[in-house]
CSV table of C-alpha atoms in Angstrom, one decimal:
chain,number,residue,atom,x,y,z
H,1,UNK,CA,0.0,0.0,0.0
H,2,UNK,CA,3.1,2.3,0.0
H,3,UNK,CA,2.3,3.2,-3.6
H,4,UNK,CA,-1.2,3.9,-2.5
H,5,UNK,CA,-0.1,6.5,0.1
H,6,UNK,CA,2.1,8.3,-2.5
H,7,UNK,CA,-0.9,8.4,-4.9
H,8,UNK,CA,-3.1,9.7,-2.1
H,9,UNK,CA,-0.6,12.5,-1.6
H,10,UNK,CA,-0.7,13.5,-5.3
H,11,UNK,CA,-4.5,13.4,-5.2
H,12,UNK,CA,-4.6,15.5,-2.0
H,13,UNK,CA,-2.4,18.1,-3.6
H,14,UNK,CA,-4.5,18.2,-6.7
H,15,UNK,CA,-7.9,18.6,-5.1
H,16,UNK,CA,-6.6,21.1,-2.5
H,17,UNK,CA,-5.2,23.2,-5.3
H,18,UNK,CA,-8.6,23.0,-7.1
H,19,UNK,CA,-10.4,24.1,-3.9
H,20,UNK,CA,-7.9,27.0,-3.4
H,21,UNK,CA,-8.6,28.3,-6.9
H,22,UNK,CA,-12.4,28.1,-6.3
H,23,UNK,CA,-11.9,29.9,-3.0
H,24,UNK,CA,-10.2,32.7,-4.8
H,25,UNK,CA,-13.0,32.8,-7.4
H,26,UNK,CA,-15.7,33.0,-4.7
H,27,UNK,CA,-14.1,36.1,-3.1
H,28,UNK,CA,-15.2,38.6,-5.7
H,29,UNK,CA,-18.4,36.7,-6.5
H,30,UNK,CA,-19.4,36.5,-2.8
H,31,UNK,CA,-20.9,33.1,-3.6
H,32,UNK,CA,-19.6,30.2,-1.7
H,33,UNK,CA,-21.9,27.8,-3.6
H,34,UNK,CA,-19.0,27.3,-6.0
H,35,UNK,CA,-17.7,24.8,-3.5
H,36,UNK,CA,-20.5,22.4,-4.4
H,37,UNK,CA,-19.6,21.8,-8.0
H,38,UNK,CA,-16.0,21.9,-6.9
H,39,UNK,CA,-16.6,19.0,-4.5
H,40,UNK,CA,-18.1,16.8,-7.2
H,41,UNK,CA,-15.5,17.8,-9.8
H,42,UNK,CA,-12.7,17.2,-7.2
H,43,UNK,CA,-13.9,13.6,-6.7
H,44,UNK,CA,-13.9,13.1,-10.5
H,45,UNK,CA,-10.4,14.5,-10.6
H,46,UNK,CA,-9.2,12.1,-7.9
H,47,UNK,CA,-10.6,9.1,-9.8
H,48,UNK,CA,-8.7,10.1,-12.9
H,49,UNK,CA,-5.4,10.8,-11.0
H,50,UNK,CA,-5.7,7.3,-9.4
H,51,UNK,CA,-6.4,5.6,-12.6
H,52,UNK,CA,-3.4,7.2,-14.3
H,53,UNK,CA,-1.0,6.7,-11.5
H,54,UNK,CA,-2.2,3.6,-9.8
H,55,UNK,CA,-0.7,1.0,-12.1
H,56,UNK,CA,-3.6,-1.4,-11.7
H,57,UNK,CA,-5.4,-3.4,-14.4
H,58,UNK,CA,-6.4,-0.9,-17.1
H,59,UNK,CA,-9.9,-2.2,-17.6
H,60,UNK,CA,-10.7,-2.1,-13.9
H,61,UNK,CA,-9.1,1.3,-13.2
H,62,UNK,CA,-10.5,2.8,-16.4
H,63,UNK,CA,-14.1,1.7,-15.6
H,64,UNK,CA,-13.8,3.0,-12.0
H,65,UNK,CA,-12.5,6.4,-13.4
H,66,UNK,CA,-15.3,6.5,-16.0
H,67,UNK,CA,-18.0,5.8,-13.4
H,68,UNK,CA,-16.7,8.4,-11.0
H,69,UNK,CA,-15.8,10.8,-13.8
H,70,UNK,CA,-19.3,10.7,-15.5
H,71,UNK,CA,-21.0,11.0,-12.1
H,72,UNK,CA,-18.8,13.8,-10.8
H,73,UNK,CA,-18.9,15.9,-14.0
H,74,UNK,CA,-22.6,15.5,-14.4
H,75,UNK,CA,-23.2,16.5,-10.8
H,76,UNK,CA,-20.7,19.4,-11.0
H,77,UNK,CA,-22.3,20.8,-14.2
H,78,UNK,CA,-25.8,20.5,-12.7
H,79,UNK,CA,-24.8,22.3,-9.5
H,80,UNK,CA,-22.9,24.9,-11.5
H,81,UNK,CA,-25.9,25.9,-13.6
H,82,UNK,CA,-28.5,25.6,-10.9
H,83,UNK,CA,-26.7,27.1,-7.9
H,84,UNK,CA,-23.9,29.4,-9.2
H,85,UNK,CA,-24.2,30.9,-12.7
H,86,UNK,CA,-26.9,33.5,-12.7
H,87,UNK,CA,-28.0,32.6,-9.1
H,88,UNK,CA,-27.5,34.3,-5.7
H,89,UNK,CA,-25.6,32.5,-3.0
H,90,UNK,CA,-27.5,29.5,-1.7
H,91,UNK,CA,-29.4,30.0,1.6
H,92,UNK,CA,-27.1,27.5,3.5
H,93,UNK,CA,-24.0,29.7,2.8
H,94,UNK,CA,-25.9,32.9,3.6
H,95,UNK,CA,-26.8,31.4,6.9
H,96,UNK,CA,-23.1,30.4,7.5
H,97,UNK,CA,-22.0,34.1,6.9
H,98,UNK,CA,-24.5,35.2,9.5
H,99,UNK,CA,-23.3,32.6,12.0
H,100,UNK,CA,-19.6,33.0,11.5
H,101,UNK,CA,-19.6,36.8,11.7
H,102,UNK,CA,-16.1,38.3,11.1
H,103,UNK,CA,-12.9,37.1,9.3
H,104,UNK,CA,-15.1,35.3,6.7
H,105,UNK,CA,-12.3,35.0,4.0
H,106,UNK,CA,-10.2,32.9,6.3
H,107,UNK,CA,-13.1,30.8,7.6
H,108,UNK,CA,-14.3,30.0,4.1
H,109,UNK,CA,-10.8,29.1,3.0
H,110,UNK,CA,-10.7,26.5,5.9
H,111,UNK,CA,-14.2,25.4,4.8
H,112,UNK,CA,-13.1,24.9,1.2
H,113,UNK,CA,-10.0,23.0,2.2
H,114,UNK,CA,-12.1,20.9,4.5
H,115,UNK,CA,-14.2,19.9,1.5
H,116,UNK,CA,-10.9,19.0,-0.3
H,117,UNK,CA,-9.9,16.7,2.6
H,118,UNK,CA,-13.4,15.2,2.6
H,119,UNK,CA,-13.0,14.4,-1.1
H,120,UNK,CA,-9.8,12.5,-0.3
H,121,UNK,CA,-11.4,10.5,2.4
H,122,UNK,CA,-14.3,9.6,0.2
H,123,UNK,CA,-12.1,8.7,-2.7
H,124,UNK,CA,-11.0,5.3,-1.1
H,125,UNK,CA,-13.4,3.4,-3.4
H,126,UNK,CA,-11.6,4.9,-6.4
H,127,UNK,CA,-8.1,4.3,-5.1
H,128,UNK,CA,-8.4,0.6,-4.4
H,129,UNK,CA,-9.4,-0.6,-7.9
H,130,UNK,CA,-6.7,1.6,-9.3
H,131,UNK,CA,-4.1,-0.4,-7.4
H,132,UNK,CA,-5.5,-3.8,-8.2
H,133,UNK,CA,-3.3,-5.5,-10.8
H,134,UNK,CA,-5.5,-8.6,-11.2
H,135,UNK,CA,-6.6,-8.8,-14.8
H,136,UNK,CA,-10.3,-8.8,-15.8
H,137,UNK,CA,-13.5,-7.9,-14.0
H,138,UNK,CA,-15.5,-10.0,-11.5
H,139,UNK,CA,-19.3,-10.6,-11.5
H,140,UNK,CA,-19.4,-8.3,-8.4
H,141,UNK,CA,-17.7,-5.4,-10.4
H,142,UNK,CA,-20.1,-5.8,-13.3
H,143,UNK,CA,-23.1,-5.9,-11.0
H,144,UNK,CA,-21.8,-2.8,-9.2
H,145,UNK,CA,-21.5,-1.0,-12.6
H,146,UNK,CA,-25.2,-2.0,-13.3
H,147,UNK,CA,-26.3,-0.6,-9.9
H,148,UNK,CA,-24.3,2.6,-10.6
H,149,UNK,CA,-26.1,3.1,-13.9
H,150,UNK,CA,-29.6,2.7,-12.4
H,151,UNK,CA,-28.6,5.1,-9.5
H,152,UNK,CA,-27.2,7.7,-11.9
H,153,UNK,CA,-30.4,7.5,-13.9
H,154,UNK,CA,-32.5,8.0,-10.8
H,155,UNK,CA,-30.4,11.0,-9.6
H,156,UNK,CA,-30.5,12.6,-13.1
H,157,UNK,CA,-34.3,12.2,-13.3
H,158,UNK,CA,-34.8,13.6,-9.8
H,159,UNK,CA,-32.6,16.7,-10.6
H,160,UNK,CA,-34.4,17.2,-13.9
H,161,UNK,CA,-37.8,17.1,-12.3
H,162,UNK,CA,-36.8,19.6,-9.6
H,163,UNK,CA,-35.1,22.0,-12.2
H,164,UNK,CA,-38.3,22.0,-14.4
H,165,UNK,CA,-40.5,22.7,-11.3
H,166,UNK,CA,-38.3,25.6,-10.2
H,167,UNK,CA,-38.2,27.0,-13.7
H,168,UNK,CA,-42.0,27.7,-13.6
H,169,UNK,CA,-42.6,31.1,-12.0
H,170,UNK,CA,-46.0,29.8,-10.9
H,171,UNK,CA,-44.2,27.4,-8.5
H,172,UNK,CA,-42.3,30.1,-6.6
H,173,UNK,CA,-42.6,29.4,-2.8
H,174,UNK,CA,-44.1,26.0,-3.4
H,175,UNK,CA,-42.8,22.6,-2.6
H,176,UNK,CA,-42.0,20.2,-5.5
H,177,UNK,CA,-44.2,17.1,-5.3
H,178,UNK,CA,-43.9,15.9,-8.9
H,179,UNK,CA,-42.4,12.6,-10.1
H,180,UNK,CA,-39.9,11.1,-7.6
H,181,UNK,CA,-40.4,14.0,-5.3
H,182,UNK,CA,-43.9,12.6,-4.5
H,183,UNK,CA,-42.3,9.6,-3.0
H,184,UNK,CA,-39.2,11.1,-1.2
H,185,UNK,CA,-38.4,14.5,0.1
H,186,UNK,CA,-34.8,13.9,-1.1
H,187,UNK,CA,-34.8,11.4,-4.0
H,188,UNK,CA,-31.6,13.1,-5.3
H,189,UNK,CA,-29.8,12.3,-2.0
H,190,UNK,CA,-31.1,8.8,-2.0
H,191,UNK,CA,-29.8,8.0,-5.5
H,192,UNK,CA,-26.6,9.9,-4.7
H,193,UNK,CA,-26.1,7.6,-1.8
H,194,UNK,CA,-26.9,4.6,-3.9
H,195,UNK,CA,-24.1,5.6,-6.3
H,196,UNK,CA,-21.7,5.5,-3.4
H,197,UNK,CA,-23.0,2.1,-2.5
H,198,UNK,CA,-22.1,1.0,-6.1
H,199,UNK,CA,-18.7,2.4,-5.8
H,200,UNK,CA,-18.2,0.4,-2.6
H,201,UNK,CA,-19.4,-2.8,-4.1
H,202,UNK,CA,-17.1,-2.3,-7.1
H,203,UNK,CA,-14.1,-1.7,-4.8
H,204,UNK,CA,-15.0,-4.7,-2.7
H,205,UNK,CA,-13.5,-7.0,-5.4
H,206,UNK,CA,-10.1,-5.4,-4.8
H,207,UNK,CA,-7.7,-6.0,-1.9
H,208,UNK,CA,-8.7,-4.1,1.2
H,209,UNK,CA,-12.0,-3.6,-0.4
H,210,UNK,CA,-13.8,-3.5,2.9
H,211,UNK,CA,-12.2,0.0,3.5
H,212,UNK,CA,-14.4,1.3,0.6
H,213,UNK,CA,-17.6,0.9,2.7
H,214,UNK,CA,-16.4,3.9,4.9
H,215,UNK,CA,-17.5,6.2,2.0
H,216,UNK,CA,-21.2,5.3,1.8
H,217,UNK,CA,-21.4,5.2,5.6
H,218,UNK,CA,-19.8,8.6,5.9
H,219,UNK,CA,-22.0,10.0,3.2
H,220,UNK,CA,-25.0,8.7,5.1
H,221,UNK,CA,-23.7,10.5,8.3
H,222,UNK,CA,-23.3,13.7,6.4
H,223,UNK,CA,-26.7,13.5,4.7
H,224,UNK,CA,-28.6,12.9,8.0
H,225,UNK,CA,-26.5,14.8,10.6
H,226,UNK,CA,-24.6,17.6,9.0
H,227,UNK,CA,-24.8,19.5,5.6
H,228,UNK,CA,-27.3,17.4,3.7
H,229,UNK,CA,-30.9,16.8,4.9
H,230,UNK,CA,-30.9,19.0,8.1
H,231,UNK,CA,-29.6,22.1,6.3
H,232,UNK,CA,-31.8,21.6,3.2
H,233,UNK,CA,-34.9,21.1,5.2
H,234,UNK,CA,-34.2,24.1,7.5
H,235,UNK,CA,-33.8,26.3,4.4
H,236,UNK,CA,-37.0,24.9,2.9
H,237,UNK,CA,-38.9,25.6,6.1
H,238,UNK,CA,-37.6,29.2,6.1
H,239,UNK,CA,-38.7,29.8,2.5
H,240,UNK,CA,-41.8,27.6,2.1
H,241,UNK,CA,-43.1,27.5,5.7
H,242,UNK,CA,-46.4,25.5,6.3
H,243,UNK,CA,-46.4,24.1,2.8
H,244,UNK,CA,-43.2,22.3,3.5
H,245,UNK,CA,-44.3,21.2,6.9
H,246,UNK,CA,-47.3,19.4,5.3
H,247,UNK,CA,-44.9,17.9,2.8
H,248,UNK,CA,-42.8,16.5,5.8
H,249,UNK,CA,-45.9,15.0,7.3
H,250,UNK,CA,-46.9,13.0,4.2
H,251,UNK,CA,-43.6,12.1,2.4
H,252,UNK,CA,-40.7,9.8,3.2
H,253,UNK,CA,-37.6,11.6,4.2
H,254,UNK,CA,-35.1,9.5,2.2
H,255,UNK,CA,-36.1,6.1,0.8
H,256,UNK,CA,-38.8,6.5,-1.9
H,257,UNK,CA,-42.1,5.2,-0.6
H,258,UNK,CA,-45.8,5.8,-1.0
H,259,UNK,CA,-47.1,9.0,0.5
H,260,UNK,CA,-49.0,9.0,3.8
H,261,UNK,CA,-52.3,10.7,4.5
H,262,UNK,CA,-51.8,13.8,6.5
H,263,UNK,CA,-53.9,12.7,9.4
H,264,UNK,CA,-51.9,9.5,9.6
H,265,UNK,CA,-48.6,11.2,9.9
H,266,UNK,CA,-47.4,11.4,13.5
H,267,UNK,CA,-43.6,11.9,13.0
H,268,UNK,CA,-42.8,14.7,10.6
H,269,UNK,CA,-39.1,13.5,10.3
């Protein structure tokens, strides 16, 4: 694994450099939302760096890089056009500015670099296949690629449905309940997490593959405890109020499921 540690060092330098550039860009824009596409793009960058420098089987490392690259670049472009270009700073980061008070440039620099380190920690599923020299792919790896394709399709559909809903001026201040959003309050997060599960399954076929499961577990923690669902729902309640509270009462928070009747909902979470 000594080669893996050296490769991790190269990857860390690359993604920290990317986040530093994005931090510089965000200063005149006063829009920290650039960190979101940077996070997705940073993970895609790490997958490519590992595939090039890992020395593993070209088919395996190339497939992992392709899966991570397609996912990361799709998500990065979606976030760039829906949260950054032509948009004000997202409410989560506006709230952070209020909470942090003074010395914001330094605090946001640390925040951007924390995102870079998080990318490195989450990139373990990309690293392990890149170091695996065993030729050919296993049934587990092909199955993981199939799961990845289904999850990517689900995330793409969820993002597209939300984008179309927000584009209609008549929906301003309303909660999206169309398509997949009728069955989950966060279908994009669910399919995003499922993509990480597919990455972990793919990496499980390589030596030390059990380490890859730290990524979907960490993603689940972030989604439910830190910057994912709690921050998103707090912002939705600030902007949509009672309409979103009714949505919470009837709709599954994460795993898509049939809506409940309002009078049957006891736990809004």
